[in-house]
Coordinates of C-alpha atoms in Angstrom, one line a residue:
M1 CA 70.3 157.4 75.7
Q2 CA 68.5 155.7 72.9
E3 CA 65.6 157.4 71.1
P4 CA 62.3 155.7 71.7
I5 CA 61.3 153.3 69.0
A6 CA 58.1 154.0 67.3
P7 CA 55.6 151.1 67.4
Q8 CA 55.2 149.4 64.0
P9 CA 52.3 147.3 62.7
D10 CA 52.6 143.8 64.3
D11 CA 55.6 145.0 66.4
S12 CA 55.6 141.9 68.5
P13 CA 58.8 141.2 70.5
P14 CA 60.9 138.3 69.2
H15 CA 61.4 135.3 71.4
V16 CA 65.0 135.2 72.6
P17 CA 66.9 132.8 74.9
K18 CA 66.9 133.6 78.6
D19 CA 70.4 134.9 79.8
Q20 CA 71.3 132.5 82.6
T21 CA 73.6 135.0 84.4
P22 CA 72.3 135.7 87.8
L23 CA 71.6 139.4 88.3
F24 CA 71.0 141.3 91.6
L25 CA 69.4 144.7 91.8
F26 CA 70.6 146.9 94.6
V27 CA 68.3 149.8 95.4
C28 CA 70.1 152.1 97.8
K29 CA 68.2 154.9 99.5
D30 CA 70.1 157.9 100.9
G31 CA 70.4 158.6 104.6
P32 CA 69.9 162.1 106.1
D33 CA 73.6 163.2 105.6
A34 CA 74.1 161.6 102.2
P35 CA 75.0 164.7 100.3
A36 CA 78.0 165.4 102.5
R37 CA 79.1 161.8 102.5
R38 CA 78.6 161.6 98.7
V39 CA 81.0 164.5 98.1
E40 CA 83.5 163.2 100.6
R41 CA 83.6 159.7 99.1
L42 CA 83.0 160.6 95.4
E43 CA 86.5 159.8 94.1
G44 CA 86.8 156.5 95.9
H45 CA 83.2 155.5 94.7
L46 CA 84.1 156.4 91.2
A47 CA 87.4 154.4 91.4
H48 CA 85.5 151.4 92.7
V49 CA 82.7 151.4 90.1
E50 CA 85.2 152.0 87.2
A51 CA 87.4 149.1 88.5
N52 CA 84.4 146.9 88.6
W53 CA 82.5 148.2 85.6
R54 CA 82.2 144.8 84.0
R55 CA 80.2 143.5 87.0
Y56 CA 77.4 146.1 86.5
V57 CA 74.8 145.7 83.8
V58 CA 73.8 149.3 84.6
A59 CA 74.2 151.6 87.7
G60 CA 73.6 155.2 88.5
P61 CA 72.0 157.8 90.7
M62 CA 68.3 158.1 91.5
R63 CA 66.1 161.1 91.8
R64 CA 62.5 161.5 92.7
P65 CA 60.4 162.6 89.7
G66 CA 60.7 166.3 89.1
E67 CA 63.5 166.8 91.5
T68 CA 67.2 167.5 90.9
A69 CA 68.6 166.3 94.2
L70 CA 69.8 162.7 94.4
S71 CA 67.8 160.3 96.5
G72 CA 70.0 157.2 96.2
S73 CA 71.6 154.9 93.7
Y74 CA 70.8 151.6 91.9
F75 CA 73.2 148.9 90.8
L76 CA 72.3 145.9 88.6
V77 CA 75.2 143.5 89.4
R78 CA 76.3 140.3 87.6
A79 CA 77.3 137.7 90.1
G80 CA 77.1 134.0 90.7
D81 CA 75.0 134.5 93.9
V82 CA 74.0 137.2 96.3
D83 CA 77.1 136.8 98.5
E84 CA 79.3 137.4 95.5
A85 CA 77.2 140.4 94.5
W86 CA 77.5 141.8 98.1
S87 CA 81.3 141.3 97.9
V88 CA 81.4 143.7 94.9
M89 CA 79.2 146.2 96.7
K90 CA 81.1 146.1 100.0
G91 CA 84.1 147.5 98.3
D92 CA 82.3 150.7 97.4
P93 CA 83.0 153.7 99.8
Y94 CA 79.4 154.7 99.4
I95 CA 78.4 151.4 101.1
T96 CA 81.2 151.3 103.7
S97 CA 80.5 154.9 104.8
D98 CA 76.9 154.2 105.5
L99 CA 75.8 156.8 103.0
Y100 CA 72.6 154.8 102.4
A101 CA 70.0 154.4 105.1
E102 CA 68.5 151.4 103.3
V103 CA 69.8 148.9 100.8
E104 CA 67.3 146.5 99.2
V105 CA 68.7 143.6 97.2
T106 CA 66.5 141.6 94.8
D107 CA 67.3 138.7 92.5
V108 CA 65.9 139.8 89.0
T109 CA 65.3 138.2 85.7
P110 CA 65.4 140.4 82.6
S111 CA 62.4 139.2 80.7
I112 CA 61.3 141.7 78.0
G113 CA 62.6 144.9 76.4
L114 CA 65.2 146.5 74.2
W115 CA 68.1 145.4 76.3
V116 CA 66.8 141.8 76.4
G117 CA 66.3 142.0 72.6
G118 CA 62.7 140.8 72.8
K119 CA 61.0 138.5 75.3
I120 CA 62.1 135.3 77.0
W121 CA 58.8 133.5 77.0
A122 CA 57.3 131.6 74.1
D123 CA 53.7 131.9 75.4
A124 CA 51.8 132.4 78.6
A125 CA 51.5 128.6 79.1
S126 CA 55.2 128.3 79.1
I127 CA 55.6 130.6 82.2
A128 CA 52.3 130.0 84.0
H129 CA 54.0 128.1 86.8
R130 CA 56.2 131.2 87.5
A131 CA 53.1 133.4 87.9
N132 CA 52.1 131.2 90.8
G133 CA 55.4 131.5 92.5
G134 CA 57.1 128.4 91.1

């Protein structure tokens, strides 16, 4: 993991072009028997994510703050649309074994940060229509 970058005087993020690749965030919350299913399906899960690693921007386990036990997983999937993203996910034994009690999918737009390389807006006026749901 990268070390935090110390703020600098006038450390404004640069304007960068928006990446047009659709991204879908899967937030998968564990079911009651998830630990046993996770162990049983671990090798198949790892084989699946390794075979599809170029489809993930990032993925990994989740924990509640201060706890060591896993509570779920997240996957940020590159895909043309949500159906294509689901086709990647449906090959994962963690999905097919019903390890997760809940899977929430959201279409996301990376807009600011280190990974983005800055910010994708020029000024507030340029994105005001988005703030109103447009």
